[in-house]
mmCIF file of C-alpha atoms and ligand atoms in Angstrom:
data_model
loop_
_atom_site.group_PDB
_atom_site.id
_atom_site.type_symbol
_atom_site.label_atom_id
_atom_site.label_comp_id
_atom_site.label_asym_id
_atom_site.label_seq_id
_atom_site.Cartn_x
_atom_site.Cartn_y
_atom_site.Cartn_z
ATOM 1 C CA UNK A 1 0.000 0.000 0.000
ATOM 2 C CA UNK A 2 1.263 3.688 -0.686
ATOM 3 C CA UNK A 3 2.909 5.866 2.052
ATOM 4 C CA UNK A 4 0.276 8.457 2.605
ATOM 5 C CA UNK A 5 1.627 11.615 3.714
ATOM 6 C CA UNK A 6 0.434 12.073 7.201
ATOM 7 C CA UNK A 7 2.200 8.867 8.315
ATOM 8 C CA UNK A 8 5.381 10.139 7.471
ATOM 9 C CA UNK A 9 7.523 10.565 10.818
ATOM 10 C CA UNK A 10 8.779 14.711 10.976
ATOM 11 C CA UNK A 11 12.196 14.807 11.273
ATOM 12 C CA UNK A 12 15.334 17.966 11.447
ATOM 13 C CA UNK A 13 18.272 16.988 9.433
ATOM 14 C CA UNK A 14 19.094 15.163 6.261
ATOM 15 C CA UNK A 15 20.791 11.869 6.792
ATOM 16 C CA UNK A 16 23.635 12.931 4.290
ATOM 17 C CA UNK A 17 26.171 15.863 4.287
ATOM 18 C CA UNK A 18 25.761 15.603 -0.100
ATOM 19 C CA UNK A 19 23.086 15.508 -2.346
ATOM 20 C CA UNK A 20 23.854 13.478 -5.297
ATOM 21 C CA UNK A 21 20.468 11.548 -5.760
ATOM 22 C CA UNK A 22 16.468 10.571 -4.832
ATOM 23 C CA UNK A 23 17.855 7.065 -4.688
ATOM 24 C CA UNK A 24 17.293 5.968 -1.598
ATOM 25 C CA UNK A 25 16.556 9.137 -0.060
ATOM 26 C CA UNK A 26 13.502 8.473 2.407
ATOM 27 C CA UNK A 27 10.244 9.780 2.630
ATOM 28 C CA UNK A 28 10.834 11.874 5.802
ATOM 29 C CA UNK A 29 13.808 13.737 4.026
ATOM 30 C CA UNK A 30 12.667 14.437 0.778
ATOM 31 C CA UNK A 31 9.098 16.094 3.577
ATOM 32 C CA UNK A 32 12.516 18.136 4.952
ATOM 33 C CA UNK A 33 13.306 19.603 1.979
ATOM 34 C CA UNK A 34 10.127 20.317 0.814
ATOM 35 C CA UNK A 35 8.730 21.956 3.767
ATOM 36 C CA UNK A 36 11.466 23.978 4.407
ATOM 37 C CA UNK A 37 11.491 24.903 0.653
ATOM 38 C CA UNK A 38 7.696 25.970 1.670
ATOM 39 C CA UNK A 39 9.081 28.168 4.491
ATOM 40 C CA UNK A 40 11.741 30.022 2.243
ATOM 41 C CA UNK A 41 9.433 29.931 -0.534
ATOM 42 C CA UNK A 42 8.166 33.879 0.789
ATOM 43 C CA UNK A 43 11.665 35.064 0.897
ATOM 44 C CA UNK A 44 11.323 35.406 -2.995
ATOM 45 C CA UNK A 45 8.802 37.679 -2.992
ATOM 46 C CA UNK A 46 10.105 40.478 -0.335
ATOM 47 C CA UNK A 47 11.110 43.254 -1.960
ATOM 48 C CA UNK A 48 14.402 42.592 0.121
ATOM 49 C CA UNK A 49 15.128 39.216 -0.844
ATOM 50 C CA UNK A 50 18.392 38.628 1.355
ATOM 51 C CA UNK A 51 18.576 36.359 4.766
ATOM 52 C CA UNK A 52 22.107 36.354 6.381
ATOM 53 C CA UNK A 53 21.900 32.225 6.723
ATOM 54 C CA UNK A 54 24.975 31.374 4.724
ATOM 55 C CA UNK A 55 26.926 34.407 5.929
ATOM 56 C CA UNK A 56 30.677 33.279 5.658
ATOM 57 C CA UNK A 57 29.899 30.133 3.059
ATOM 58 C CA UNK A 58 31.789 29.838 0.201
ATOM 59 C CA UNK A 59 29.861 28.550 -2.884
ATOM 60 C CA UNK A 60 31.511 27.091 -5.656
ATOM 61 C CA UNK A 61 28.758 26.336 -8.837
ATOM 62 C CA UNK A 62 30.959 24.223 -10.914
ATOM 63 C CA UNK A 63 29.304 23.771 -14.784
ATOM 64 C CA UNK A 64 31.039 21.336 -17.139
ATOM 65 C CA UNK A 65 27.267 21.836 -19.058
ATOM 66 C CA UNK A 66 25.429 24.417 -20.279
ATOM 67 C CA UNK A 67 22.338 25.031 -18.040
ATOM 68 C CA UNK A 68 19.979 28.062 -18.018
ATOM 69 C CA UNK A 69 17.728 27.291 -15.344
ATOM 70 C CA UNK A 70 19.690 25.186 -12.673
ATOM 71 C CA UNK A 71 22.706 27.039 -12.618
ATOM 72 C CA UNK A 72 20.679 30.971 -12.657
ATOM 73 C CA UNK A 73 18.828 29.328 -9.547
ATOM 74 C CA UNK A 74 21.694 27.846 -7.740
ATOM 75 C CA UNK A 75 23.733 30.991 -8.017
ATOM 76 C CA UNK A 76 20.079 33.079 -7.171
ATOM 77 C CA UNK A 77 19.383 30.597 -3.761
ATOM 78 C CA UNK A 78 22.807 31.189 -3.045
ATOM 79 C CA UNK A 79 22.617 35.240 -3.207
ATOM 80 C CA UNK A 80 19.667 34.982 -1.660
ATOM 81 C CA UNK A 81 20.998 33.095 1.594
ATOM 82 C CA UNK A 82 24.114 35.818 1.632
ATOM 83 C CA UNK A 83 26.664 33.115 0.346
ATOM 84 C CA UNK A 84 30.192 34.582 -1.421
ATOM 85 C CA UNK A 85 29.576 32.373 -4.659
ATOM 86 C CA UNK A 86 32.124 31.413 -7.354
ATOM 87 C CA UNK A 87 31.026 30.339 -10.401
ATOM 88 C CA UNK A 88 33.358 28.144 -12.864
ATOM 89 C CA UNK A 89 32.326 27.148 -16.397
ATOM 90 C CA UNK A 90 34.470 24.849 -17.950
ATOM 91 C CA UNK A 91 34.584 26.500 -21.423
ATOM 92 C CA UNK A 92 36.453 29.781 -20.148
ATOM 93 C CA UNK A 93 38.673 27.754 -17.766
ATOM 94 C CA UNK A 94 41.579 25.629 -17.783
ATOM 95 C CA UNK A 95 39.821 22.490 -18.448
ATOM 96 C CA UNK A 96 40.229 23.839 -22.007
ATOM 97 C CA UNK A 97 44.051 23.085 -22.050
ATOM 98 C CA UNK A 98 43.250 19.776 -20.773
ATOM 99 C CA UNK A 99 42.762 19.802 -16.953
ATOM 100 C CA UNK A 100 41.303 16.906 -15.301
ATOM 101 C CA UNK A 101 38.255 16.607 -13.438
ATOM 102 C CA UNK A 102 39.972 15.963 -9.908
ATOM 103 C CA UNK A 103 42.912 18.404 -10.763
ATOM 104 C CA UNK A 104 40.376 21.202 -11.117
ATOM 105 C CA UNK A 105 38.445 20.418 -7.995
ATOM 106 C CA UNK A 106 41.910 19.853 -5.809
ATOM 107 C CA UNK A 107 42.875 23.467 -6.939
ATOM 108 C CA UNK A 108 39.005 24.545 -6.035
ATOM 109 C CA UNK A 109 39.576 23.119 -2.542
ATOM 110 C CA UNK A 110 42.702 24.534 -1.979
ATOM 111 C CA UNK A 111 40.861 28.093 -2.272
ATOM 112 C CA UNK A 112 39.166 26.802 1.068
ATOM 113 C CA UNK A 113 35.307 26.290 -0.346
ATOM 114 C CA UNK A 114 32.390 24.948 1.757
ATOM 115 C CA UNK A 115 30.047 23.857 -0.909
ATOM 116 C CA UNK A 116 30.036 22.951 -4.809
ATOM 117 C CA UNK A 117 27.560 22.748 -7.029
ATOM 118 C CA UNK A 118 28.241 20.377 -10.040
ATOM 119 C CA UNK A 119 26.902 19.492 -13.230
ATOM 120 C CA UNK A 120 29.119 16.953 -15.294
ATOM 121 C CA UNK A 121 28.499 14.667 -18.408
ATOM 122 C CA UNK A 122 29.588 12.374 -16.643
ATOM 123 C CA UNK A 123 27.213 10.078 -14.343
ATOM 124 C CA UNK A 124 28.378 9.686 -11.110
ATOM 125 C CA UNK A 125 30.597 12.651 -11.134
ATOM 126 C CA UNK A 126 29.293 13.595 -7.870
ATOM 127 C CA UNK A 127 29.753 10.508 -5.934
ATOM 128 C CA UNK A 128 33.611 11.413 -7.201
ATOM 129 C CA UNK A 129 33.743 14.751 -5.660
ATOM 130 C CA UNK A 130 32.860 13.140 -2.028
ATOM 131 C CA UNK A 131 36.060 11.468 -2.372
ATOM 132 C CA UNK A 132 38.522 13.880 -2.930
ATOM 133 C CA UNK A 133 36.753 16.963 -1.566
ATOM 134 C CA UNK A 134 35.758 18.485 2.114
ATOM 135 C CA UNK A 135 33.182 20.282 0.596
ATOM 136 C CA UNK A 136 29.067 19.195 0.335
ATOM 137 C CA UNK A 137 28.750 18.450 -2.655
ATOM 138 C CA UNK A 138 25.412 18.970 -4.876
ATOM 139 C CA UNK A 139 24.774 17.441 -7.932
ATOM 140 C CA UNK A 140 23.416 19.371 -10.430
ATOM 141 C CA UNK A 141 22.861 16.957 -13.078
ATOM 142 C CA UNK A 142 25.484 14.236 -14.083
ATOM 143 C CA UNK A 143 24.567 12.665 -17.497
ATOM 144 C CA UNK A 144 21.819 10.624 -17.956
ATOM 145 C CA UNK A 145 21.708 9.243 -14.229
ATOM 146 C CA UNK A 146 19.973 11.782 -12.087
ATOM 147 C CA UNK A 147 19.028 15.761 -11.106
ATOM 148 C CA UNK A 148 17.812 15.542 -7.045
ATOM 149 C CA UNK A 149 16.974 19.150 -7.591
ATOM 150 C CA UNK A 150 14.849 18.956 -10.529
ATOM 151 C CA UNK A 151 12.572 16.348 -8.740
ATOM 152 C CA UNK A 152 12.399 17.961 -5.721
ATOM 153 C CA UNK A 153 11.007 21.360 -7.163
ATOM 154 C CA UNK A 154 8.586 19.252 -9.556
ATOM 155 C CA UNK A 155 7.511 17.677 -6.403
ATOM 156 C CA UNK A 156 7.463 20.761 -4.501
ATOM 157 C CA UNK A 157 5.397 22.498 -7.291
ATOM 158 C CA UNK A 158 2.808 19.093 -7.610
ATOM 159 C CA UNK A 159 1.994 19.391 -3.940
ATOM 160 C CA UNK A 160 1.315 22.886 -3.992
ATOM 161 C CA UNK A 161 -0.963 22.915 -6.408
ATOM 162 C CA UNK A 162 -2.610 19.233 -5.699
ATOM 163 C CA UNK A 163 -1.773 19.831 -1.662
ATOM 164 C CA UNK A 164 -0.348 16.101 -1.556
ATOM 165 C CA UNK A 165 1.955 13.454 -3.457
ATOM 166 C CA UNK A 166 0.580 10.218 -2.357
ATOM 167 C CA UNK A 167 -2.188 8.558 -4.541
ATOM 168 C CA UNK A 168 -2.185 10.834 -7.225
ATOM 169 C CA UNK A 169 -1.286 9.513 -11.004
ATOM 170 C CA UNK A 170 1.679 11.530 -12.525
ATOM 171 C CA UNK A 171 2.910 10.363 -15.411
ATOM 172 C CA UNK A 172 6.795 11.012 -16.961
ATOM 173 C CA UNK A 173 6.229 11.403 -20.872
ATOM 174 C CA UNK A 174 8.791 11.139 -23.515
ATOM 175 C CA UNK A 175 12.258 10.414 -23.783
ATOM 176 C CA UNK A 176 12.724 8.624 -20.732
ATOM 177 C CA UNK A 177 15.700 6.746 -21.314
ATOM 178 C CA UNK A 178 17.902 9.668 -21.548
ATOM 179 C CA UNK A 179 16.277 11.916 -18.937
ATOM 180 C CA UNK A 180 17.415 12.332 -15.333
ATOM 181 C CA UNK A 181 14.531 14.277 -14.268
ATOM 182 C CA UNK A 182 13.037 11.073 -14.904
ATOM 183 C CA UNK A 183 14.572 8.977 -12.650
ATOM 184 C CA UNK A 184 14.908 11.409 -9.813
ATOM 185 C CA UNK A 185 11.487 11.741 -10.262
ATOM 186 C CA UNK A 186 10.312 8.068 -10.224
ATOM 187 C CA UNK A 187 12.922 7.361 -6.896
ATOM 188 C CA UNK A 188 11.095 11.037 -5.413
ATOM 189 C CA UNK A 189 7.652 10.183 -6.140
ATOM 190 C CA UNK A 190 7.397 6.891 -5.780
ATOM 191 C CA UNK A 191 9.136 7.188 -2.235
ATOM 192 C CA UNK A 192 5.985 9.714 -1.616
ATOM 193 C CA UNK A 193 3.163 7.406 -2.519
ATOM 194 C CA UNK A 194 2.653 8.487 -5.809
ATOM 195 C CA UNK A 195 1.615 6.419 -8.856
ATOM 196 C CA UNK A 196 3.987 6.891 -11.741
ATOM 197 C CA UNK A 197 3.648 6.004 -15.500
ATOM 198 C CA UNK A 198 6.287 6.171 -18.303
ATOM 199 C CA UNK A 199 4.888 7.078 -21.338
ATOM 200 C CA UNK A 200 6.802 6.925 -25.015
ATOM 201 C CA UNK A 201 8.115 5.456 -28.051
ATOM 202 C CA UNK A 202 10.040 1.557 -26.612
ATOM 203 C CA UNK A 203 12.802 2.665 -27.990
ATOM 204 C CA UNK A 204 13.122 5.860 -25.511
ATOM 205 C CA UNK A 205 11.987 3.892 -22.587
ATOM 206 C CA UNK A 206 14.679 1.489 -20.948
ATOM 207 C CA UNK A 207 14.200 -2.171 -20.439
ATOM 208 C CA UNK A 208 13.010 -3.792 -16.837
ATOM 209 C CA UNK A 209 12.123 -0.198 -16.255
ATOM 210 C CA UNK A 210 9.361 -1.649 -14.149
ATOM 211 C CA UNK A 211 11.502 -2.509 -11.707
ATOM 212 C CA UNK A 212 11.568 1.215 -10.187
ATOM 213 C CA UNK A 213 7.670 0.160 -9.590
ATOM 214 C CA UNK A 214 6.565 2.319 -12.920
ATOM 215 C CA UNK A 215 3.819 1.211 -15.700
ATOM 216 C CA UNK A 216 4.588 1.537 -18.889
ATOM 217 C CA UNK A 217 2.361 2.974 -21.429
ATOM 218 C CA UNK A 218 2.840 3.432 -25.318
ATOM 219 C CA UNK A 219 0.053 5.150 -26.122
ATOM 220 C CA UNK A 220 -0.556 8.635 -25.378
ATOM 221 C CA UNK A 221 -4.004 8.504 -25.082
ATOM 222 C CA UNK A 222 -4.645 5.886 -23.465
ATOM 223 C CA UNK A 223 -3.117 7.862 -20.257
ATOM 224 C CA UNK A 224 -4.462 11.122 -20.360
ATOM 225 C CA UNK A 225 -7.733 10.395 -18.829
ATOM 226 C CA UNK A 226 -6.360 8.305 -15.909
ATOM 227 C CA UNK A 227 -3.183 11.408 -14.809
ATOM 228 C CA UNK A 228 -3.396 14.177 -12.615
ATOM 229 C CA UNK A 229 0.171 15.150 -13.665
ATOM 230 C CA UNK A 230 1.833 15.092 -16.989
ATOM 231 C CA UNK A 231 5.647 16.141 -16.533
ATOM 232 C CA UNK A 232 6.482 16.617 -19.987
ATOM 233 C CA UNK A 233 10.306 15.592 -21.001
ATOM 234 C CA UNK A 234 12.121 17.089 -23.648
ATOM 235 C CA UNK A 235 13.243 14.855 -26.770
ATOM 236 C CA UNK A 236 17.062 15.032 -26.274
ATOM 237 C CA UNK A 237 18.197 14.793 -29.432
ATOM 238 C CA UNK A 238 21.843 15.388 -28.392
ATOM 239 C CA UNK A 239 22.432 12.683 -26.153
ATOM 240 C CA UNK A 240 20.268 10.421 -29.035
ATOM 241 C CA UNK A 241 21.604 7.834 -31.272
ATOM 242 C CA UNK A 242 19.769 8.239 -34.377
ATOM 243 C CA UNK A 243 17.168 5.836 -35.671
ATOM 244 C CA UNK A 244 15.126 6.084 -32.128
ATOM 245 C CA UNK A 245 11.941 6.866 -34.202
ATOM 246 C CA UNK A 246 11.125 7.749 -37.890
ATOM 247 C CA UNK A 247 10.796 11.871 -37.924
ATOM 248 C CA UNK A 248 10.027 14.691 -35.425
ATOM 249 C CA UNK A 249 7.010 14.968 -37.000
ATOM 250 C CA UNK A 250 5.890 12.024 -36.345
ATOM 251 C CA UNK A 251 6.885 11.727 -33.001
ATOM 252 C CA UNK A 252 4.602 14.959 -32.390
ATOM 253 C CA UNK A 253 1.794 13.030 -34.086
ATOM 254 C CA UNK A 254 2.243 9.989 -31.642
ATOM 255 C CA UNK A 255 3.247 11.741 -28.300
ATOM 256 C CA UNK A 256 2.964 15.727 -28.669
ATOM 257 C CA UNK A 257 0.983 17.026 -25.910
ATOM 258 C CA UNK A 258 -1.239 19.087 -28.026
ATOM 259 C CA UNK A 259 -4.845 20.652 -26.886
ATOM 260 C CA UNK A 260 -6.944 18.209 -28.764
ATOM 261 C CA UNK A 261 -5.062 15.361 -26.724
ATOM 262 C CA UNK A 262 -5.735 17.007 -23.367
ATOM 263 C CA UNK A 263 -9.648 17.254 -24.458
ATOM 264 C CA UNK A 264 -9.983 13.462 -23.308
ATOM 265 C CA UNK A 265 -8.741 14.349 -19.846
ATOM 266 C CA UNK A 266 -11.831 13.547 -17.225
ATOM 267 C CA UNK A 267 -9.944 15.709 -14.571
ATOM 268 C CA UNK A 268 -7.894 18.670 -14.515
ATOM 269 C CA UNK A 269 -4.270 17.891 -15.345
ATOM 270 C CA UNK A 270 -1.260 19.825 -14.353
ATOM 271 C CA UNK A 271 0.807 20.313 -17.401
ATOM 272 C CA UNK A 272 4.875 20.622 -15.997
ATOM 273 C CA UNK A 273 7.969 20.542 -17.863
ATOM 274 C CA UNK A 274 11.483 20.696 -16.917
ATOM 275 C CA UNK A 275 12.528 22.929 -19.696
ATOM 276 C CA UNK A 276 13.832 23.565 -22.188
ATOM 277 C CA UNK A 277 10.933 22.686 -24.136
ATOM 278 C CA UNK A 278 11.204 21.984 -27.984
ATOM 279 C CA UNK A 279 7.806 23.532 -28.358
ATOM 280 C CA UNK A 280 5.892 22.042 -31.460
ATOM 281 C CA UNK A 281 7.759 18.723 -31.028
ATOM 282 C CA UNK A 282 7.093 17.344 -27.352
ATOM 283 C CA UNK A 283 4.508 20.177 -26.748
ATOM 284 C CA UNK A 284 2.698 22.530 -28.449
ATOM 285 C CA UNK A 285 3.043 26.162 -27.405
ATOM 286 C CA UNK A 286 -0.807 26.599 -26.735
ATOM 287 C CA UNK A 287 -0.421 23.702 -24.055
ATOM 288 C CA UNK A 288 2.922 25.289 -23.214
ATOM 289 C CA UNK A 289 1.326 28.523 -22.302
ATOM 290 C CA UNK A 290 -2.578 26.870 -21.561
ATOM 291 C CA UNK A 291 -3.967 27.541 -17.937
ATOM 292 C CA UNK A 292 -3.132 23.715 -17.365
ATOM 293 C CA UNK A 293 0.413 24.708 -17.339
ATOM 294 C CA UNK A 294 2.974 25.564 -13.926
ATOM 295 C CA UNK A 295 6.241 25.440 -16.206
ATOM 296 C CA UNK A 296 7.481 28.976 -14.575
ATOM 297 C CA UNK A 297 5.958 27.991 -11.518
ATOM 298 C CA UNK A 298 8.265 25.033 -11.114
ATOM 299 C CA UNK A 299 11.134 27.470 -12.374
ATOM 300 C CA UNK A 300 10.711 30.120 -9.380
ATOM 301 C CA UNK A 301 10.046 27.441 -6.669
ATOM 302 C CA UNK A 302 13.849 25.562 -7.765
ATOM 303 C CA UNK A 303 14.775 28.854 -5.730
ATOM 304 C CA UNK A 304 12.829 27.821 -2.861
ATOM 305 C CA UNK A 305 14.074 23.895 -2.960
ATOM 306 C CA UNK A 306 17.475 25.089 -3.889
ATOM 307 C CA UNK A 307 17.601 27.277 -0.996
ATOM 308 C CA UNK A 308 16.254 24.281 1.517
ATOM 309 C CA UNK A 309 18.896 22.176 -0.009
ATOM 310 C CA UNK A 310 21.364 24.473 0.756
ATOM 311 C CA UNK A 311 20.612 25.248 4.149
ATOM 312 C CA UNK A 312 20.254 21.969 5.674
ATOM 313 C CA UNK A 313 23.313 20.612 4.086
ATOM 314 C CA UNK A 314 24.869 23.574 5.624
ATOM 315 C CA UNK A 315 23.588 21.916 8.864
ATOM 316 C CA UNK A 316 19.915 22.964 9.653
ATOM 317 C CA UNK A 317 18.891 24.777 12.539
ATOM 318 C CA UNK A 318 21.419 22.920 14.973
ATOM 319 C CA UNK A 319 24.469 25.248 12.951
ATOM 320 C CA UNK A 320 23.000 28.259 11.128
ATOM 321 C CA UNK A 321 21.116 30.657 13.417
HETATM 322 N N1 CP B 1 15.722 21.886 -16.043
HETATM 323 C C1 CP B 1 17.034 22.105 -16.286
HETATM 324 O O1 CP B 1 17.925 21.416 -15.767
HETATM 325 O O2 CP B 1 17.271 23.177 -17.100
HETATM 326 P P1 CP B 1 18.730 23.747 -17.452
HETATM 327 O O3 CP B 1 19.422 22.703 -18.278
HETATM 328 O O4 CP B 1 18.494 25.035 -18.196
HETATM 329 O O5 CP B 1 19.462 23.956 -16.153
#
């Protein structure tokens, strides 16, 4: 039977000083994060957005992959909470003339940083990190394995707007063999109670996926009047071999989320997407921009969750006053 939400025991601090992944994470933690993203949530909208609670932290946000959205609300939490921030891309540094990995984070640490922030091609670039750094280490997004924060600010933004997790249908559409919002999510919500379903093309959806307790669907339509949630993934066509299905176009025809589709809904369904959204391919723009849709919603509360994450890796209430 699924967790419901009430049951779940409260607790202060997060089991881990890192956040690399949802796997494993339990349900009392990932309740942490959320409700103290709730708390900090307000925060964004003073007109003086600025707590002193990471006074004297140094940030590093350390991007070996081009990111709008994480790394703008990283470096914005991090502002926000009165952290001195650094933030390293590695096409204007020295990785360029060939520096490694754990060269450039040995030379980080020896600049005395509490934190870093990483995104990496590379899954399991994270779990690397904890062994040769000091530092908490946050993980970004590594490859195709998983992005904690993602989930937790879709989750964040589902609950809001549905006021629970547990028993509701959400289902992850698209490309889910290449998406890490994907699996974060499935370890995050299923963990909450939730029921997920993967919905694509078999050749974007990986083998024994079941196992993560997901159904799998192949037809579009055949889930849109059973979902509360649709979290809409975006066809990666870089990180795609090529022959996954015959044409754009006619992956639009079999799994765009157009208005038409969402006509057979029997409830209200929020429409969510991590970004950035091919519009026209995975969705159409009037979905996109529909009343269904909480796409910047979920953008301005990764401050919030960001923020949380931050502060209780920092230590919680037992170290920051
Ligand atoms: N959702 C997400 O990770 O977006 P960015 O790649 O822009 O950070």
């Amino acid at each position: 039977m699924a967790i419901m939400e009430s049951e779940v025991k409260r607790i202060e601090r997060l089991s881990s000083r890192h956040l690399l992944g949802l796997d494993g994470m339990k349900a009392e933690e990932i309740q942490l994060i959320l409700d103290t993203a709730r708390s900090f949530r307000e925060i964004i909208d003073r007109p003086i957005k600025r707590v002193p609670t990471l006074q004297g932290k140094t940030i590093v946000n350390l991007f070996y992959e081009p990111s709008t959205r994480t790394r703008i609300s990283f470096e914005l939490a991090e502002k926000r909470m009165s952290a001195d921030i650094i933030n390293f891309s590695a096409s204007t540094s020295s990785v360029k003339k060939g520096e490694s990995l754990i060269d450039t984070v040995r030379n980080i640490a020896a600049m005395k940083i509490d934190m870093v922030v990483m995104r990496h091609s590379s899954p399991g670039a994270g779990h690397l990190l904890t062994r040769v750094l000091d530092a908490n280490i946050i993980n970004a997004g590594d490859g195709g394995h998983e992005h904690p924060t993602q989930a937790l600010l879709d989750m964040m933004t589902i609950r809001e707007k549905k006021g629970r997790l547990d028993n509701l249908t959400i289902a992850m559409v698209g490309d889910i063999s290449h998406s890490r919002v994907a699996l974060s999510n499935i370890y995050g919500l299923k963990t909450m109670g939730a029921r997920v379903l993967v919905c694509g093309p078999s050749t974007l959806i990986p083998r024994e996926i079941e196992r993560l307790g997901v159904e799998v669907y192949h037809n579009i339509d055949d889930i849109i009047p059973q979902v509360d949630v649709m979290n809409i993934l975006r066809l990666q066509l870089e990180r795609q071999r090529k022959g996954l299905f015959p044409s754009l176009r006619e992956y639009h025809n079999y799994f765009g989320i157009t208005r038409e589709r969402l006509e057979k809904a029997t409830r209200p369904i929020l429409i969510m997407h991590p970004g950035p959204m091919n519009r026209g391919l995975e969705i159409s723009s009037n979905v996109a921009d529909s009343e269904h849709s909480v796409i910047l919603e979920q953008v301005t509360n990764g401050i919030a969750v960001r923020m949380a994450v931050l502060y209780l890796l920092a230590g919680g209430p037992s170290e920051i006053h």
